[in-house]
CSV table of C-alpha atoms in Angstrom, one decimal:
chain,number,residue,atom,x,y,z
S,21,MET,CA,137.4,178.1,73.4
S,22,ALA,CA,138.0,176.6,76.8
S,23,SER,CA,141.7,176.5,77.7
S,24,SER,CA,141.5,172.8,78.4
S,25,ASN,CA,141.0,172.2,74.6
S,26,GLN,CA,144.4,173.7,73.6
S,27,ASN,CA,146.3,170.5,73.8
S,28,GLU,CA,143.6,168.7,71.9
S,29,LEU,CA,143.8,171.3,69.1
S,30,ARG,CA,147.5,170.9,68.9
S,31,ARG,CA,147.0,167.3,68.1
S,32,ASN,CA,144.6,168.2,65.2
S,33,ALA,CA,146.2,167.9,61.7
S,34,ARG,CA,144.5,171.0,60.4
S,35,PHE,CA,145.6,173.1,63.5
S,36,ARG,CA,149.1,171.8,63.1
S,37,PHE,CA,149.1,172.9,59.5
S,38,TYR,CA,148.1,176.4,60.5
S,39,GLU,CA,151.0,176.5,62.9
S,40,PHE,CA,153.4,176.0,60.0
S,41,ILE,CA,152.2,179.0,58.1
S,42,PRO,CA,154.2,181.9,59.7
S,43,GLY,CA,157.5,179.9,59.8
S,44,THR,CA,157.1,178.5,56.4
S,45,LEU,CA,156.6,181.9,54.8
S,46,THR,CA,159.7,183.2,56.6
S,47,TRP,CA,162.0,180.3,55.7
S,48,ILE,CA,160.8,180.2,52.1
S,49,THR,CA,161.7,183.8,51.7
S,50,ILE,CA,165.2,183.4,53.3
S,51,ILE,CA,166.0,180.2,51.4
S,52,LEU,CA,164.8,181.5,48.0
S,53,ALA,CA,166.7,184.8,48.5
S,54,ILE,CA,169.9,182.9,49.1
S,55,PHE,CA,169.4,180.3,46.4
S,56,LEU,CA,168.3,182.7,43.7
S,57,SER,CA,171.2,185.0,44.6
S,58,PHE,CA,173.5,182.3,43.2
S,59,VAL,CA,171.4,181.2,40.2
S,60,ARG,CA,169.3,184.2,39.3
S,61,PRO,CA,170.9,187.3,41.0
S,62,LEU,CA,169.2,189.8,38.7
S,63,TRP,CA,165.8,188.4,39.9
S,64,VAL,CA,166.8,189.0,43.5
S,65,ILE,CA,168.1,192.5,42.7
S,66,TYR,CA,164.7,193.4,41.2
S,67,PHE,CA,163.0,191.9,44.2
S,68,VAL,CA,165.3,193.8,46.7
S,69,ILE,CA,164.7,197.1,44.9
S,70,VAL,CA,160.9,196.6,45.1
S,71,PHE,CA,161.3,195.5,48.7
S,72,ASP,CA,163.3,198.6,49.5
S,73,LEU,CA,160.6,200.8,48.0
S,74,TYR,CA,158.1,199.0,50.1
S,75,TRP,CA,160.2,199.6,53.2
S,76,LEU,CA,160.5,203.3,52.3
S,77,PHE,CA,156.7,203.4,52.1
S,78,ARG,CA,156.6,201.8,55.6
S,79,VAL,CA,159.0,204.5,56.9
S,80,CYS,CA,156.7,207.2,55.5
S,81,TYR,CA,153.8,205.4,57.2
S,82,PHE,CA,155.9,205.4,60.5
S,83,ILE,CA,156.7,209.1,60.3
S,84,PHE,CA,153.1,210.1,59.6
S,85,TYR,CA,151.5,208.1,62.4
S,86,ILE,CA,154.3,208.6,65.0
S,87,SER,CA,153.8,212.3,64.5
S,88,LEU,CA,150.1,212.1,65.0
S,89,SER,CA,150.5,209.8,68.0
S,90,TRP,CA,153.2,212.2,69.5
S,91,LYS,CA,150.8,215.1,69.2
S,92,ASN,CA,148.0,213.2,71.0
S,93,TYR,CA,150.4,212.1,73.7
S,94,ARG,CA,151.6,215.6,74.3
S,95,ARG,CA,148.0,216.9,74.3
S,96,ASP,CA,146.6,214.2,76.7
S,97,ILE,CA,149.3,214.3,79.3
S,98,ARG,CA,148.6,218.0,79.8
S,99,ILE,CA,144.9,217.4,80.5
S,100,ASP,CA,143.6,217.3,84.1
S,101,TRP,CA,141.5,214.2,83.5
S,102,GLN,CA,140.3,214.0,87.0
S,103,LYS,CA,139.0,217.5,86.9
S,104,LYS,CA,137.4,216.8,83.4
S,105,LEU,CA,135.8,213.6,84.8
S,106,GLU,CA,134.3,215.5,87.8
S,107,ALA,CA,133.1,218.3,85.6
S,108,GLU,CA,131.4,216.3,82.9
S,109,ILE,CA,130.3,213.0,84.4
S,110,SER,CA,128.1,213.1,87.5
S,111,ASP,CA,128.1,209.4,88.5
S,112,TRP,CA,131.8,208.7,87.9
S,113,ARG,CA,132.3,207.6,91.6
S,114,LYS,CA,130.4,204.4,90.9
S,115,ILE,CA,133.4,203.0,89.1
S,116,TYR,CA,135.8,200.6,90.8
S,117,HIS,CA,139.2,199.7,89.4
S,118,VAL,CA,140.5,196.1,89.8
S,119,ILE,CA,144.2,196.1,89.2
S,120,PHE,CA,146.0,192.7,88.8
S,121,LEU,CA,149.7,192.7,89.5
S,122,PRO,CA,151.1,189.2,88.8
S,123,THR,CA,154.5,188.6,90.3
S,124,TYR,CA,156.9,185.7,90.0
S,125,ASN,CA,160.0,186.3,92.1
S,126,GLU,CA,160.6,190.1,91.8
S,127,SER,CA,162.3,191.8,94.7
S,128,ILE,CA,160.5,193.8,97.3
S,129,GLU,CA,162.1,197.0,95.8
S,130,VAL,CA,160.3,196.4,92.5
S,131,LEU,CA,157.0,195.8,94.3
S,132,ARG,CA,157.5,199.0,96.4
S,133,ASN,CA,158.3,201.0,93.3
S,134,THR,CA,155.0,199.9,91.6
S,135,PHE,CA,152.9,200.6,94.7
S,136,SER,CA,154.6,203.9,95.4
S,137,SER,CA,153.6,204.9,91.9
S,138,LEU,CA,150.0,203.6,92.3
S,139,VAL,CA,149.3,205.6,95.4
S,140,GLN,CA,150.2,208.8,93.6
S,141,THR,CA,147.3,208.5,91.1
S,142,LYS,CA,144.8,211.3,91.0
S,143,PHE,CA,141.8,208.9,90.9
S,144,PRO,CA,140.4,208.3,94.5
S,145,LEU,CA,142.2,205.2,95.9
S,146,ASP,CA,139.1,204.2,97.9
S,147,ARG,CA,137.7,202.9,94.5
S,148,PHE,CA,140.7,200.6,93.9
S,149,ILE,CA,140.8,196.8,94.5
S,150,VAL,CA,144.5,195.9,94.1
S,151,VAL,CA,145.3,192.2,93.6
S,152,LEU,CA,148.9,191.1,94.1
S,153,ALA,CA,149.0,187.6,92.4
S,154,GLY,CA,151.9,185.4,93.6
S,155,GLU,CA,153.1,182.0,92.7
S,156,GLU,CA,153.4,179.0,95.0
S,157,ARG,CA,156.1,177.5,92.8
S,158,VAL,CA,158.6,180.1,94.0
S,159,GLY,CA,157.8,179.6,97.6
S,160,ARG,CA,154.5,180.3,99.5
S,161,GLU,CA,156.3,181.6,102.6
S,162,ALA,CA,158.6,183.9,100.7
S,163,PHE,CA,155.7,185.5,98.7
S,164,THR,CA,153.5,185.8,101.7
S,165,GLN,CA,156.2,187.7,103.5
S,166,LYS,CA,156.6,190.2,100.7
S,167,ALA,CA,152.8,190.5,100.3
S,168,GLU,CA,152.4,191.2,104.0
S,169,MET,CA,155.1,193.9,103.8
S,170,ILE,CA,153.3,195.6,100.9
S,171,LYS,CA,150.0,195.3,102.7
S,172,LYS,CA,151.4,196.9,105.8
S,173,GLU,CA,153.0,199.8,103.9
S,174,PHE,CA,150.3,200.4,101.2
S,175,GLY,CA,147.2,198.4,101.9
S,176,ASP,CA,145.3,201.0,103.9
S,177,ASN,CA,145.3,203.3,100.9
S,178,PHE,CA,143.0,201.2,98.9
S,179,PHE,CA,139.4,200.0,99.1
S,180,ARG,CA,140.7,196.5,99.1
S,181,PHE,CA,144.2,195.0,98.9
S,182,ILE,CA,144.1,191.3,98.2
S,183,TYR,CA,146.9,188.9,97.5
S,184,THR,CA,146.4,185.5,95.9
S,185,ILE,CA,148.8,182.5,95.6
S,186,HIS,CA,148.5,180.5,92.4
S,187,PRO,CA,148.9,176.8,93.3
S,188,VAL,CA,151.5,174.7,91.6
S,189,ASP,CA,150.8,172.0,89.0
S,190,LEU,CA,147.2,172.7,88.3
S,191,LEU,CA,145.8,170.7,85.3
S,192,ASP,CA,145.7,172.1,81.8
S,193,GLU,CA,148.0,175.0,82.6
S,194,VAL,CA,151.2,176.5,81.3
S,195,PRO,CA,153.1,178.0,84.2
S,196,GLY,CA,153.2,181.8,83.7
S,197,LYS,CA,151.4,185.1,83.9
S,198,GLY,CA,148.2,183.8,82.1
S,199,SER,CA,147.6,180.9,84.4
S,200,ASN,CA,148.4,183.1,87.4
S,201,ILE,CA,145.9,185.8,86.7
S,202,ASN,CA,143.3,183.3,85.5
S,203,TYR,CA,143.4,181.8,89.0
S,204,ALA,CA,143.4,185.3,90.6
S,205,GLY,CA,140.5,186.4,88.4
S,206,HIS,CA,138.3,183.5,89.6
S,207,GLU,CA,139.3,184.2,93.2
S,208,ILE,CA,138.4,187.9,92.9
S,209,LYS,CA,135.1,187.0,91.2
S,210,LYS,CA,134.1,185.1,94.3
S,211,ILE,CA,134.8,188.1,96.5
S,212,ILE,CA,132.9,190.5,94.2
S,213,ASP,CA,129.9,188.1,94.0
S,214,GLN,CA,129.7,187.0,97.6
S,215,GLU,CA,131.0,190.0,99.6
S,216,LEU,CA,131.1,193.3,97.6
S,217,HIS,CA,128.1,192.9,95.3
S,218,ILE,CA,129.4,195.5,92.8
S,219,ASP,CA,127.6,195.7,89.4
S,220,TYR,CA,129.9,194.2,86.8
S,221,GLN,CA,129.4,197.1,84.5
S,222,ASP,CA,130.9,199.4,87.1
S,223,ILE,CA,134.2,197.6,87.3
S,224,ILE,CA,137.2,198.4,85.1
S,225,VAL,CA,140.1,195.9,85.1
S,226,SER,CA,143.7,196.7,84.5
S,227,SER,CA,146.1,193.8,83.9
S,228,PHE,CA,149.6,195.2,84.6
S,229,ASP,CA,153.1,193.8,84.6
S,230,ILE,CA,154.5,193.9,88.1
S,231,ASP,CA,156.8,196.8,87.2
S,232,THR,CA,154.1,199.0,85.6
S,233,CYS,CA,154.0,202.5,86.9
S,234,ALA,CA,150.9,204.3,85.6
S,235,HIS,CA,150.9,208.0,84.9
S,236,THR,CA,149.1,209.9,87.7
S,237,GLN,CA,146.2,210.7,85.4
S,238,TYR,CA,145.9,207.3,83.8
S,239,PHE,CA,143.0,205.9,85.8
S,240,SER,CA,141.1,209.2,85.6
S,241,CYS,CA,141.6,209.2,81.8
S,242,LEU,CA,140.7,205.5,81.6
S,243,THR,CA,137.5,206.1,83.6
S,244,TYR,CA,136.5,209.0,81.4
S,245,LYS,CA,137.1,207.0,78.2
S,246,TYR,CA,135.2,204.1,79.7
S,247,LEU,CA,132.1,206.1,80.7
S,248,THR,CA,132.0,208.1,77.4
S,249,HIS,CA,132.5,205.1,75.1
S,250,PRO,CA,129.3,204.1,73.2
S,251,ASP,CA,130.0,200.4,73.7
S,252,ARG,CA,132.3,200.4,76.7
S,253,LEU,CA,131.9,196.8,77.7
S,254,LYS,CA,133.1,195.5,74.4
S,255,THR,CA,136.4,197.2,74.1
S,256,SER,CA,139.9,197.0,75.7
S,257,TYR,CA,141.8,200.2,76.5
S,258,GLN,CA,145.5,200.3,75.4
S,259,PRO,CA,147.8,202.9,76.8
S,260,ILE,CA,151.2,204.0,75.4
S,261,ALA,CA,153.9,201.7,76.9
S,262,LEU,CA,157.1,203.5,77.9
S,263,TYR,CA,160.1,201.8,79.4
S,264,ASN,CA,161.3,204.7,81.4
S,265,ASN,CA,161.6,203.2,84.9
S,266,ASN,CA,165.3,202.5,84.4
S,267,ILE,CA,166.1,203.8,80.9
S,268,TRP,CA,169.1,205.8,82.1
S,269,GLN,CA,170.7,202.7,83.6
S,270,SER,CA,170.0,200.4,80.7
S,271,ASP,CA,172.6,199.5,78.0
S,272,SER,CA,172.3,201.0,74.6
S,273,ILE,CA,171.0,197.9,72.8
S,274,THR,CA,168.3,197.4,75.4
S,275,ARG,CA,167.3,201.0,75.1
S,276,ILE,CA,167.0,200.9,71.3
S,277,SER,CA,164.8,197.8,71.5
S,278,SER,CA,162.6,199.3,74.2
S,279,PHE,CA,162.1,202.5,72.3
S,280,GLY,CA,161.4,200.5,69.2
S,281,THR,CA,158.6,198.7,71.0
S,282,THR,CA,157.1,202.1,72.2
S,283,PHE,CA,157.3,203.6,68.7
S,284,TRP,CA,155.6,200.5,67.1
S,285,LEU,CA,152.8,200.8,69.6
S,286,MET,CA,152.4,204.5,69.1
S,287,THR,CA,151.9,204.0,65.4
S,288,GLU,CA,149.4,201.2,66.0
S,289,LEU,CA,147.4,203.4,68.4
S,290,MET,CA,146.7,205.7,65.5
S,291,ARG,CA,145.0,202.8,63.6
S,292,PRO,CA,142.8,201.1,66.2
S,293,GLU,CA,141.5,198.7,63.6
S,294,ARG,CA,145.0,197.1,63.6
S,295,LEU,CA,145.5,197.2,67.3
S,296,PHE,CA,145.8,194.2,69.6
S,297,THR,CA,146.2,194.6,73.4
S,298,PHE,CA,149.8,194.5,74.5
S,299,SER,CA,151.5,194.2,77.8
S,300,SER,CA,149.8,196.4,80.4
S,301,HIS,CA,146.2,197.4,79.4
S,302,SER,CA,142.6,197.6,80.7
S,303,MET,CA,139.2,196.2,79.9
S,304,SER,CA,135.7,195.7,81.4
S,305,TRP,CA,135.1,193.2,84.1
S,306,GLN,CA,132.0,192.0,82.3
S,307,MET,CA,134.0,190.9,79.3
S,308,LEU,CA,136.5,189.1,81.4
S,309,VAL,CA,133.7,187.1,83.1
S,310,ASP,CA,132.1,186.4,79.7
S,311,VAL,CA,135.3,184.9,78.3
S,312,ASP,CA,136.0,183.1,81.6
S,313,PHE,CA,139.2,185.1,82.2
S,314,TRP,CA,142.6,184.8,80.5
S,315,GLU,CA,143.5,181.5,78.9
S,316,LYS,CA,145.8,179.6,81.2
S,317,ASP,CA,147.8,177.4,78.8
S,318,ILE,CA,149.4,180.0,76.5
S,319,VAL,CA,152.3,182.3,76.7
S,320,THR,CA,150.9,185.5,75.1
S,321,GLU,CA,147.8,186.1,77.2
S,322,ASP,CA,148.1,189.9,77.0
S,323,SER,CA,147.2,189.9,73.3
S,324,ARG,CA,145.1,186.7,73.3
S,325,ILE,CA,142.5,188.3,75.6
S,326,TYR,CA,141.6,190.7,72.8
S,327,LEU,CA,140.9,187.7,70.5
S,328,GLN,CA,138.9,186.0,73.2
S,329,GLY,CA,136.6,189.1,73.3
S,330,PHE,CA,136.5,189.4,69.5
S,331,LEU,CA,135.3,185.8,69.2
S,332,ARG,CA,132.9,185.9,72.2
S,333,TYR,CA,131.1,188.9,70.7
S,334,ASN,CA,131.3,187.7,67.1
S,335,GLY,CA,133.6,190.5,65.9
S,336,ASN,CA,131.9,193.2,67.9
S,337,TYR,CA,135.0,194.0,70.0
S,338,SER,CA,137.7,196.6,69.6
S,339,VAL,CA,140.7,198.3,71.2
S,340,THR,CA,140.4,201.9,72.3
S,341,PRO,CA,143.7,203.8,72.3
S,342,ILE,CA,144.8,205.8,75.4
S,343,PHE,CA,147.6,208.3,75.0
S,344,VAL,CA,148.2,208.7,78.7
S,345,PRO,CA,151.2,206.3,79.2
S,346,VAL,CA,152.2,203.7,81.6
S,347,SER,CA,155.9,203.1,82.2
S,348,MET,CA,157.8,199.8,82.7
S,349,THR,CA,161.3,198.5,83.3
S,350,THR,CA,163.7,197.3,80.6
S,351,VAL,CA,165.2,193.9,81.2
S,352,SER,CA,168.0,194.4,83.7
S,353,CYS,CA,170.6,191.9,84.9
S,354,ASP,CA,173.8,192.1,86.9
S,355,SER,CA,176.0,191.9,83.7
S,356,TRP,CA,175.8,193.3,80.2
S,357,TRP,CA,175.9,189.8,78.7
S,358,GLN,CA,173.1,188.5,80.9
S,359,SER,CA,171.0,191.6,80.0
S,360,LEU,CA,171.4,190.9,76.3
S,361,LYS,CA,170.5,187.2,76.7
S,362,SER,CA,167.4,188.3,78.7
S,363,LEU,CA,166.5,190.8,76.0
S,364,TYR,CA,166.7,188.1,73.3
S,365,LYS,CA,164.4,185.8,75.4
S,366,GLN,CA,162.0,188.7,75.9
S,367,GLN,CA,161.8,189.5,72.2
S,368,ARG,CA,161.4,185.8,71.4
S,369,ARG,CA,158.5,185.5,73.9
S,370,TRP,CA,156.8,188.5,72.3
S,371,ALA,CA,157.4,187.0,68.8
S,372,TRP,CA,155.6,183.9,70.1
S,373,GLY,CA,152.5,185.9,69.4
S,374,ALA,CA,152.7,184.0,66.1
S,375,GLU,CA,150.6,181.4,68.0
S,376,HIS,CA,147.6,183.7,67.4
S,377,ILE,CA,147.7,182.9,63.7
S,378,PRO,CA,146.6,179.2,63.9
S,379,TYR,CA,144.2,180.2,66.7
S,380,MET,CA,142.5,182.8,64.5
S,381,LEU,CA,142.4,180.6,61.4
S,382,TRP,CA,140.9,177.7,63.3
S,383,HIS,CA,138.2,179.7,65.1
S,384,PHE,CA,137.4,182.0,62.1
S,385,LYS,CA,136.7,178.9,60.1
S,386,GLU,CA,134.2,177.8,62.7
S,387,LYS,CA,132.6,181.2,62.8
S,388,LYS,CA,132.5,181.3,59.0
S,389,LYS,CA,130.3,178.1,59.0
S,390,LYS,CA,127.8,180.0,61.1
S,391,ASN,CA,128.3,183.3,59.3
S,392,LEU,CA,128.8,185.1,62.6
S,393,ILE,CA,131.8,187.4,61.8
S,394,PRO,CA,132.0,189.4,58.6
S,395,PHE,CA,134.7,188.3,56.1
S,396,GLY,CA,136.3,191.7,56.1
S,397,ALA,CA,136.8,191.7,59.9
S,398,ARG,CA,138.3,188.2,59.8
S,399,PHE,CA,140.6,188.9,56.8
S,400,ARG,CA,141.8,192.2,58.4
S,401,LEU,CA,143.0,190.5,61.6
S,402,ILE,CA,144.6,187.5,59.9
S,403,TRP,CA,146.4,189.7,57.3
S,404,ASN,CA,147.7,192.2,59.9
S,405,GLN,CA,149.0,189.4,62.1
S,406,ILE,CA,150.6,187.4,59.3
S,407,GLU,CA,152.1,190.5,57.6
S,408,GLY,CA,153.4,191.8,61.0
S,409,MET,CA,155.1,188.5,62.0
S,410,TYR,CA,156.5,188.0,58.5
S,411,SER,CA,158.0,191.5,58.4
S,412,TRP,CA,159.3,191.2,61.9
S,413,ALA,CA,161.3,188.1,60.9
S,414,THR,CA,162.4,189.0,57.4
S,415,VAL,CA,162.7,192.7,56.8
S,416,PRO,CA,165.9,193.5,58.7
S,417,ILE,CA,167.8,190.5,57.2
S,418,LEU,CA,166.6,191.2,53.7
S,419,ILE,CA,167.6,194.8,53.8
S,420,THR,CA,170.9,194.6,55.6
S,421,ILE,CA,172.3,191.2,54.5
S,422,LEU,CA,170.5,189.3,51.8
S,423,GLY,CA,169.8,192.4,49.8
S,424,ARG,CA,173.6,192.8,49.2
S,425,LEU,CA,174.3,189.2,48.4
S,426,PRO,CA,173.2,189.2,44.7
S,427,LEU,CA,175.4,192.3,44.0
S,428,TYR,CA,178.5,190.3,44.9
S,429,LEU,CA,177.4,187.2,43.0
S,430,THR,CA,176.5,188.9,39.8
S,431,LYS,CA,179.0,188.2,37.0
S,432,GLY,CA,179.6,188.0,33.3
S,433,GLN,CA,177.0,189.6,31.1
S,434,GLU,CA,174.6,190.1,34.0
S,435,LYS,CA,177.1,192.2,35.8
S,436,ALA,CA,177.4,194.5,32.7
S,437,THR,CA,173.6,195.2,32.6
S,438,VAL,CA,172.3,198.6,33.5
S,439,LEU,CA,170.4,197.2,36.4
S,440,ALA,CA,173.4,195.5,38.0
S,441,GLN,CA,175.5,198.6,37.5
S,442,ASN,CA,173.0,201.0,39.0
S,443,ALA,CA,171.5,198.7,41.7
S,444,PRO,CA,174.0,199.8,44.4
S,445,PHE,CA,173.3,203.4,43.8
S,446,VAL,CA,169.5,202.9,43.8
S,447,MET,CA,169.6,200.9,47.0
S,448,GLU,CA,171.8,203.4,48.7
S,449,LYS,CA,169.4,206.3,47.8
S,450,LEU,CA,166.4,204.4,48.9
S,451,MET,CA,168.0,203.4,52.2
S,452,GLY,CA,169.3,207.0,52.6
S,453,LEU,CA,165.7,208.3,52.4
S,454,ALA,CA,164.6,205.6,54.8
S,455,MET,CA,167.2,206.9,57.3
S,456,ILE,CA,164.7,209.8,58.0
S,457,GLY,CA,162.8,207.4,60.1
S,458,MET,CA,165.9,206.9,62.3
S,459,PHE,CA,166.3,210.6,62.8
S,460,ILE,CA,162.6,210.9,63.8
S,461,SER,CA,163.3,208.0,66.3
S,462,ILE,CA,166.3,209.9,67.8
S,463,ILE,CA,164.3,213.1,68.2
S,464,SER,CA,161.3,211.2,69.7
S,465,ASN,CA,163.7,209.2,72.0
S,466,LEU,CA,165.2,212.4,73.4
S,467,LEU,CA,161.8,214.1,73.9
S,468,MET,CA,160.3,211.1,75.7
S,469,LEU,CA,163.2,210.6,78.1
S,470,PRO,CA,162.4,211.0,81.8
S,471,PRO,CA,164.5,213.6,83.8
S,472,ARG,CA,168.2,212.7,84.0
S,473,PRO,CA,169.0,211.3,87.5
S,474,ASP,CA,171.5,213.5,89.4
S,475,GLN,CA,174.1,210.6,89.5
S,476,THR,CA,173.9,210.3,85.7
S,477,PRO,CA,176.6,212.4,83.8
S,478,ARG,CA,175.4,214.9,81.3
S,479,HIS,CA,177.3,213.3,78.4
S,480,LYS,CA,174.8,210.4,78.6
S,481,TYR,CA,172.5,212.6,76.4
S,482,LEU,CA,175.2,212.3,73.7
S,483,ILE,CA,175.2,208.5,74.1
S,484,MET,CA,171.4,208.5,73.7
S,485,VAL,CA,171.9,209.9,70.2
S,486,LEU,CA,175.0,207.9,69.2
S,487,GLN,CA,173.5,204.6,70.3
S,488,TRP,CA,171.2,204.6,67.2
S,489,VAL,CA,174.1,203.6,65.0
S,490,LEU,CA,173.5,200.2,66.5
S,491,LEU,CA,170.0,200.0,65.1
S,492,PRO,CA,170.8,197.7,62.1
S,493,ILE,CA,172.5,195.2,64.5
S,494,THR,CA,169.7,195.4,67.0
S,495,LEU,CA,167.1,194.8,64.3
S,496,ILE,CA,168.7,191.6,63.3
S,497,LEU,CA,170.0,190.2,66.6
S,498,PHE,CA,167.0,191.2,68.7
S,499,GLY,CA,164.4,191.4,66.0
S,500,SER,CA,164.7,189.0,63.1
S,501,ILE,CA,166.5,186.2,64.8
S,502,PRO,CA,164.3,185.8,67.9
S,503,ALA,CA,161.2,186.1,65.6
S,504,ILE,CA,162.6,183.3,63.3
S,505,ASP,CA,163.4,181.3,66.4
S,506,ALA,CA,159.8,181.6,67.7
S,507,GLN,CA,158.2,180.8,64.4
S,508,THR,CA,160.5,177.8,63.9
S,509,ARG,CA,159.6,176.5,67.3
S,510,LEU,CA,155.9,176.9,66.5
S,511,MET,CA,156.5,174.7,63.4
S,512,LEU,CA,158.3,172.0,65.3
S,513,GLY,CA,155.9,171.9,68.2
S,514,GLY,CA,156.3,169.4,71.1
S,515,LYS,CA,159.3,170.0,73.3
S,516,TYR,CA,160.3,173.0,71.2
S,517,ARG,CA,157.2,175.1,72.2
S,518,LEU,CA,158.0,178.1,74.3
S,519,GLY,CA,156.9,178.2,77.9
S,520,PHE,CA,156.5,181.5,79.7
S,521,TRP,CA,159.8,183.2,80.5
S,522,VAL,CA,159.9,186.0,83.1
S,523,SER,CA,161.9,189.0,82.2
S,524,PRO,CA,164.4,189.9,85.0
S,525,LYS,CA,163.5,193.2,86.6
S,526,LYS,CA,165.1,195.2,89.3
S,527,HIS,CA,164.7,198.6,90.8
S,528,ASN,CA,168.0,200.3,90.3
S,529,LEU,CA,167.1,204.0,90.2
């Protein structure tokens, strides 16, 4: 679908109906849970016990897959992928890496930190085309000055260092990362076609957030995975995303949210059939050209690009997990309160991925008419997305707040029933068992921490453990509520739609 059709779709009654689905499911659950707690509390108690059992199953699922993912992570970061590449693949040097680094108004320190990391990679830098994509709307002169400084300090390391400036107020665009790299992509295509004449199949693209620091072996591993994949042009490559750049300087709530994102992604990497692209990732240049680059009028372009490939190739598109990580920066502001506000907005922007649900339902209906994508593939994607968005918005509230409400409202003969008498004990036991997941998270958290900076006191390790008592609060305030916020805005449409919000980042190591 061309990006210029997005506004037309939003005026379509059927598409608008699809946009109501995620928010409607969430609000019906919350309203019914409250209403029935007053009029039929025993019904709600039955439901909550079943729900807690379901959550315990999800915790077991989490423990199983996080353990497998952790094993793969530890194995792959120990491999010398560059040596393996050179030993097993003779023509690996034909590959070029195009790396898009969109920037809004980040400081020169953030840019320097990213490029300092990039030049330490083990893959030959003379095969890199690095694109620093700036925005005219924050000042052409200010960005050009930063870009020229980076070019002077780092540009000679690469085959090409190119910077682009995304013009302001182009038609059919939502200002943000997607429209920026869409413009940059078309500009780089001109250079590849007219000057470099590189075979499209020999180009791997990485779309990175500006604060992304790739592991020194990432590009070597990525190249190996690409050249050994049986259908390498029709898959994206998703690494583990760590938020270690400034993890020792972040506040506890921000750290918990960041580790939660990492753990979620690690479990998804073990089930590629569920996996969407997220944040910083890689793909073939051929696919990008085939789908006409990233859509430029949406917020969640990082995961939408996977769906673009899935639709373009009629379901013959996948995501390949990579267990060599990239590291990014947690939201970071000058005050604790501003950091929490920024964290909320970041989580709400990620939850805006609910916009993929109407997109999939609309396009899958069109594909169904032509019998182009198997029903199983369509159903799997839709179910995973709806279930994921629904759980994100409802589970923490149901378990920690609404699940207790009917216990307080039960009275009379209902209060004397065996179920009402034993419900608190049963819920306590189920949630006690589910706490195993938190202990696994604590252990994984400590094992994945980067080295402690010299200026950071040793007792910070103890804080890294104790901070997890804030998990229930974090899951509600920075999980359920921003997800409900995003889904409600999708229902309301119009002026309530989210635009792209840039997470504040600063280099404070």
